[in-house]
Coordinates of N, CA, C and O in Angstrom, one line a residue:
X18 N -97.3 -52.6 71.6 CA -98.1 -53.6 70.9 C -98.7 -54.6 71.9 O -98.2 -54.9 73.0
X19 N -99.6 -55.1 71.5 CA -100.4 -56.2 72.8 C -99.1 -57.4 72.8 O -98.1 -57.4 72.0
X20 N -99.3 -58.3 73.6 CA -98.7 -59.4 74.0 C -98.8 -60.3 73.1 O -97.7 -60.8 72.7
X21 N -100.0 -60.8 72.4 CA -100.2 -61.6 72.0 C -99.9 -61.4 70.4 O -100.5 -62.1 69.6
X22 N -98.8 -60.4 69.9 CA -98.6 -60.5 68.8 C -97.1 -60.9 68.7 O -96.4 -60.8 69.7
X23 N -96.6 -61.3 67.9 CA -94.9 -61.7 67.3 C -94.3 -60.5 67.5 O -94.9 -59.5 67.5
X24 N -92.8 -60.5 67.6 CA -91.9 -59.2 67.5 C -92.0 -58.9 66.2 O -92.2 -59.7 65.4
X25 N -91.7 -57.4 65.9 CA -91.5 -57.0 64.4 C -90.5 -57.6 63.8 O -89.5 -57.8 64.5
X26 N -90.6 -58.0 62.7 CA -88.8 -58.7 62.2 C -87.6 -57.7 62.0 O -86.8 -58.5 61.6
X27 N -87.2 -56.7 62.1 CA -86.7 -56.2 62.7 C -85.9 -56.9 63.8 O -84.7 -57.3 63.7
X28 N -86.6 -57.1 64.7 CA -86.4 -57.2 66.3 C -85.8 -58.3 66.3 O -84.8 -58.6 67.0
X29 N -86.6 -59.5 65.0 CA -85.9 -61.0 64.9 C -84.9 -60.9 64.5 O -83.9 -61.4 65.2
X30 N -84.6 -60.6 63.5 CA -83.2 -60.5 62.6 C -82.5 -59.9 63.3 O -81.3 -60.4 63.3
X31 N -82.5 -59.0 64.0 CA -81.0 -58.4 65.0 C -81.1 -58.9 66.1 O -80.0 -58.7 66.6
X32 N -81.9 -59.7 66.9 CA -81.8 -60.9 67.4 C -80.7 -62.0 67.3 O -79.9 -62.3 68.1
X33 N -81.2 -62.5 65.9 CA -80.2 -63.4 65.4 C -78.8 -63.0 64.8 O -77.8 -63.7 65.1
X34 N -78.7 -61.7 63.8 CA -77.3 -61.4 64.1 C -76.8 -61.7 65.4 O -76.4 -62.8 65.7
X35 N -76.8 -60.6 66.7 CA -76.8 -61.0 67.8 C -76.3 -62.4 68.3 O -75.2 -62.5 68.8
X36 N -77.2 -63.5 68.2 CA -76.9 -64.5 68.3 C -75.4 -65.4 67.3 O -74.4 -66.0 67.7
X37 N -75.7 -65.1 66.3 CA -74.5 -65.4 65.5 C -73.4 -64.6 65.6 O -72.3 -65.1 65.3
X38 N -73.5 -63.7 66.0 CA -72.0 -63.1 66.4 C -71.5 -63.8 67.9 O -70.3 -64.1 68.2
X39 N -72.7 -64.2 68.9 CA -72.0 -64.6 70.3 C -71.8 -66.1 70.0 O -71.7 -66.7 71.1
X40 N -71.7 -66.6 69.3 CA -71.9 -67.9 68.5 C -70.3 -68.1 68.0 O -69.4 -68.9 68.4
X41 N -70.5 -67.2 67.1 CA -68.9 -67.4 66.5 C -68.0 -66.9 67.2 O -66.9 -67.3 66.9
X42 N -68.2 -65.6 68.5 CA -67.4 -65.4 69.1 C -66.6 -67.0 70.3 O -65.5 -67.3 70.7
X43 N -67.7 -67.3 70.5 CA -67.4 -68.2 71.4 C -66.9 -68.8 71.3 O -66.1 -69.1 72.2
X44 N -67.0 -69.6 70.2 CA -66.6 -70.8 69.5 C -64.8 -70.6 68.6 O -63.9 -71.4 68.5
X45 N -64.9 -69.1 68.1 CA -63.3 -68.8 67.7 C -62.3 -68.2 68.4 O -61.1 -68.2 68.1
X46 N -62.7 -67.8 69.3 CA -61.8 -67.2 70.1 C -61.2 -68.2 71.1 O -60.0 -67.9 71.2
X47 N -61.5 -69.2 72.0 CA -61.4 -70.3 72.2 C -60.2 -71.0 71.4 O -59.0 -71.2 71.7
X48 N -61.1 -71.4 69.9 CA -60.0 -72.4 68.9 C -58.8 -71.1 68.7 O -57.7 -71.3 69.2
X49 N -58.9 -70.2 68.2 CA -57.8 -69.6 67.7 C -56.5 -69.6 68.3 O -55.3 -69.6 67.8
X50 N -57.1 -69.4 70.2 CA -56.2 -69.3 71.1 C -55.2 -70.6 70.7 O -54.1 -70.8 70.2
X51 N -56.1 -71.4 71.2 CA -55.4 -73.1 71.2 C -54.8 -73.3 69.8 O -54.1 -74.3 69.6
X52 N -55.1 -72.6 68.8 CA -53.6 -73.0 67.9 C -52.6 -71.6 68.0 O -51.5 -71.9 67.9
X53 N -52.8 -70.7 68.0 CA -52.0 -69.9 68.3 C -50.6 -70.3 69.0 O -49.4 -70.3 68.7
X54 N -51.4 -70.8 70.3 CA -50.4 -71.4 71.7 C -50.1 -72.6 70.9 O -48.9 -72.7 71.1
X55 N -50.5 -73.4 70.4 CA -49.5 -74.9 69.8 C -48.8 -74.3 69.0 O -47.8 -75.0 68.7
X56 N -48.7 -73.0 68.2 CA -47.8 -73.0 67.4 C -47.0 -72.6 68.0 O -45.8 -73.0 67.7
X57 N -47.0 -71.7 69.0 CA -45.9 -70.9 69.4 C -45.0 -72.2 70.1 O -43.8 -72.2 70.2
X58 N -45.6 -73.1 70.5 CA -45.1 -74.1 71.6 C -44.5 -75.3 70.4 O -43.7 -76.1 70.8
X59 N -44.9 -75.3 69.1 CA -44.1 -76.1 68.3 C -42.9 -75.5 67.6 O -42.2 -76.2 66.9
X60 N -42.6 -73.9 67.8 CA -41.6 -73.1 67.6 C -41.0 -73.5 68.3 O -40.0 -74.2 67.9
X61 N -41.3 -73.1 69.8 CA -40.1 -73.1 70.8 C -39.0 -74.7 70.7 O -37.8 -74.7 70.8
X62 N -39.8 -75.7 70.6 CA -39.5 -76.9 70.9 C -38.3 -77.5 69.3 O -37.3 -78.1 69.5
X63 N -38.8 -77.2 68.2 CA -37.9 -77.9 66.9 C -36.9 -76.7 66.6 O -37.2 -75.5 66.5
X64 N -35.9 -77.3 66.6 CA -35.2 -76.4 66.7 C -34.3 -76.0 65.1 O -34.1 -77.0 64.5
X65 N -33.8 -74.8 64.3 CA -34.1 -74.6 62.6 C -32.5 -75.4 62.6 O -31.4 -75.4 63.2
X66 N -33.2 -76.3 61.3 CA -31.6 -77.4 61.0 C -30.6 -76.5 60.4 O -29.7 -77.2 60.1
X67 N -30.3 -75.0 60.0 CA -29.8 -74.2 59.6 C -29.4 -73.2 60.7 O -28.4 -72.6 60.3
X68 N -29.9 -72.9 61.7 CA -29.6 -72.2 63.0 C -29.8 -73.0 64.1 O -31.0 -73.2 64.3
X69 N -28.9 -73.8 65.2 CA -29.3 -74.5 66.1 C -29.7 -74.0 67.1 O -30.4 -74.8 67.7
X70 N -29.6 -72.5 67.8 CA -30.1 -71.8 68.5 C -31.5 -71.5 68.0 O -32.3 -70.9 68.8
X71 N -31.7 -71.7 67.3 CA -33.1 -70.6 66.6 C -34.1 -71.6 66.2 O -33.6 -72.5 65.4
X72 N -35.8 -71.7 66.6 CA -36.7 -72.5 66.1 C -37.2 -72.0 64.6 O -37.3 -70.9 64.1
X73 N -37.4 -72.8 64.2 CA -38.5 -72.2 62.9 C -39.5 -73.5 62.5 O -39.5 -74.7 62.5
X74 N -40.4 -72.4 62.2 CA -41.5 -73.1 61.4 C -41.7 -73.6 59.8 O -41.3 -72.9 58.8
X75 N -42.2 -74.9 59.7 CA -42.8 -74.8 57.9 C -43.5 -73.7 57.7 O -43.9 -72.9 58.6
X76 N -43.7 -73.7 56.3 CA -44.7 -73.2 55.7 C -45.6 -73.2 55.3 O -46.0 -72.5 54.3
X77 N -46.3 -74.3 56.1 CA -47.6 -74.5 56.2 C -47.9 -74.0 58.2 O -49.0 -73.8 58.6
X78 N -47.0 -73.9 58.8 CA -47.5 -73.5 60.2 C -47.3 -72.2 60.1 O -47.9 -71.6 61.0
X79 N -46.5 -71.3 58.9 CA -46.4 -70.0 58.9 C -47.8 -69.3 58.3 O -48.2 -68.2 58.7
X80 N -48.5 -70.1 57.3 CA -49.8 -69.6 56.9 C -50.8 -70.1 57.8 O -51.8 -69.4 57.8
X81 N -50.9 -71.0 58.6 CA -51.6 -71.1 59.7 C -51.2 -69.6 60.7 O -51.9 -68.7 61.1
X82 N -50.4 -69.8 60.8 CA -50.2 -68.8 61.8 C -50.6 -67.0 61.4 O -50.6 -66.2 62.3
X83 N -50.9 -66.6 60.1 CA -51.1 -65.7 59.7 C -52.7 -65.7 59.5 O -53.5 -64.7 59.7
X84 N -53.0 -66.9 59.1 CA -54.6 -67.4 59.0 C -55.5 -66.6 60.8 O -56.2 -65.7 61.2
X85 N -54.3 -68.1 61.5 CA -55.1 -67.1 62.9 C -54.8 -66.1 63.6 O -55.0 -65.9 64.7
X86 N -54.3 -65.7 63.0 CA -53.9 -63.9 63.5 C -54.8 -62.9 62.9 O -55.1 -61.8 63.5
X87 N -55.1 -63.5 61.6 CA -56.4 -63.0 60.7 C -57.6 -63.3 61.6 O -58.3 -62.5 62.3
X88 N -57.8 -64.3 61.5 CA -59.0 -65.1 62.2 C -59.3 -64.0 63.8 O -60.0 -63.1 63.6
X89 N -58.8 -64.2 64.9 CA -58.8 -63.8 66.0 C -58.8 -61.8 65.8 O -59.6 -61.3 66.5
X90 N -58.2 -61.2 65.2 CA -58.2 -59.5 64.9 C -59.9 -60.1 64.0 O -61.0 -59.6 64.5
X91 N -59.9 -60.8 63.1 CA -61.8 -60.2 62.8 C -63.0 -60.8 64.4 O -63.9 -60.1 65.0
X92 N -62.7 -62.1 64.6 CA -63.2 -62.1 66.0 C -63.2 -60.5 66.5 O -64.2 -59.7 66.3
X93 N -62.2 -60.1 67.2 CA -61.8 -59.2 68.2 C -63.2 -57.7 67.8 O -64.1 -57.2 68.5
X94 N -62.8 -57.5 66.2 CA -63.4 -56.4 66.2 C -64.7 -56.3 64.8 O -64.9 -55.5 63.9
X95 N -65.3 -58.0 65.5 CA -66.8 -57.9 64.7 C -67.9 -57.1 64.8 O -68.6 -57.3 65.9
X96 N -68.4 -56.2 64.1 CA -69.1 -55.1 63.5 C -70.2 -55.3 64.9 O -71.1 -54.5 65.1

């Protein structure tokens, strides 16, 4: 096609998927890491008032933690 016409839309729209996937890749995989690693690192550190050897988490850091485990596996393997 000559120059001076627009891309087919087509062309735009997978474009911008394109863009929206390097978008969200960038931006989640980054955060997910960084709570991943705080949680693991607020494991290691409290230690379970029921086992003194052994950390545990609430359960609210255990659905977080299942959240970004979710989160980062759909990152990893977006369409």
């Amino acid at each position: 096609p000559p120059a001076d016409h627009p891309p087919p839309p087509a062309t735009m729209s997978s474009a911008l998927v394109l863009a929206v996937y390097a978008l969200t890749f960038s931006v989640g995989l980054p955060a997910n890491a960084f709570t991943l690693a705080a949680l693991a690192a607020k494991s290691r550190r409290r230690p379970s008032p029921a086992e003194p050897g052994r950390a545990s988490l609430t359960t609210a850091d255990l659905l977080l933690l299942n959240l970004t485990s979710a989160d980062l596996l759909l990152l990893l393997f977006l369409p």
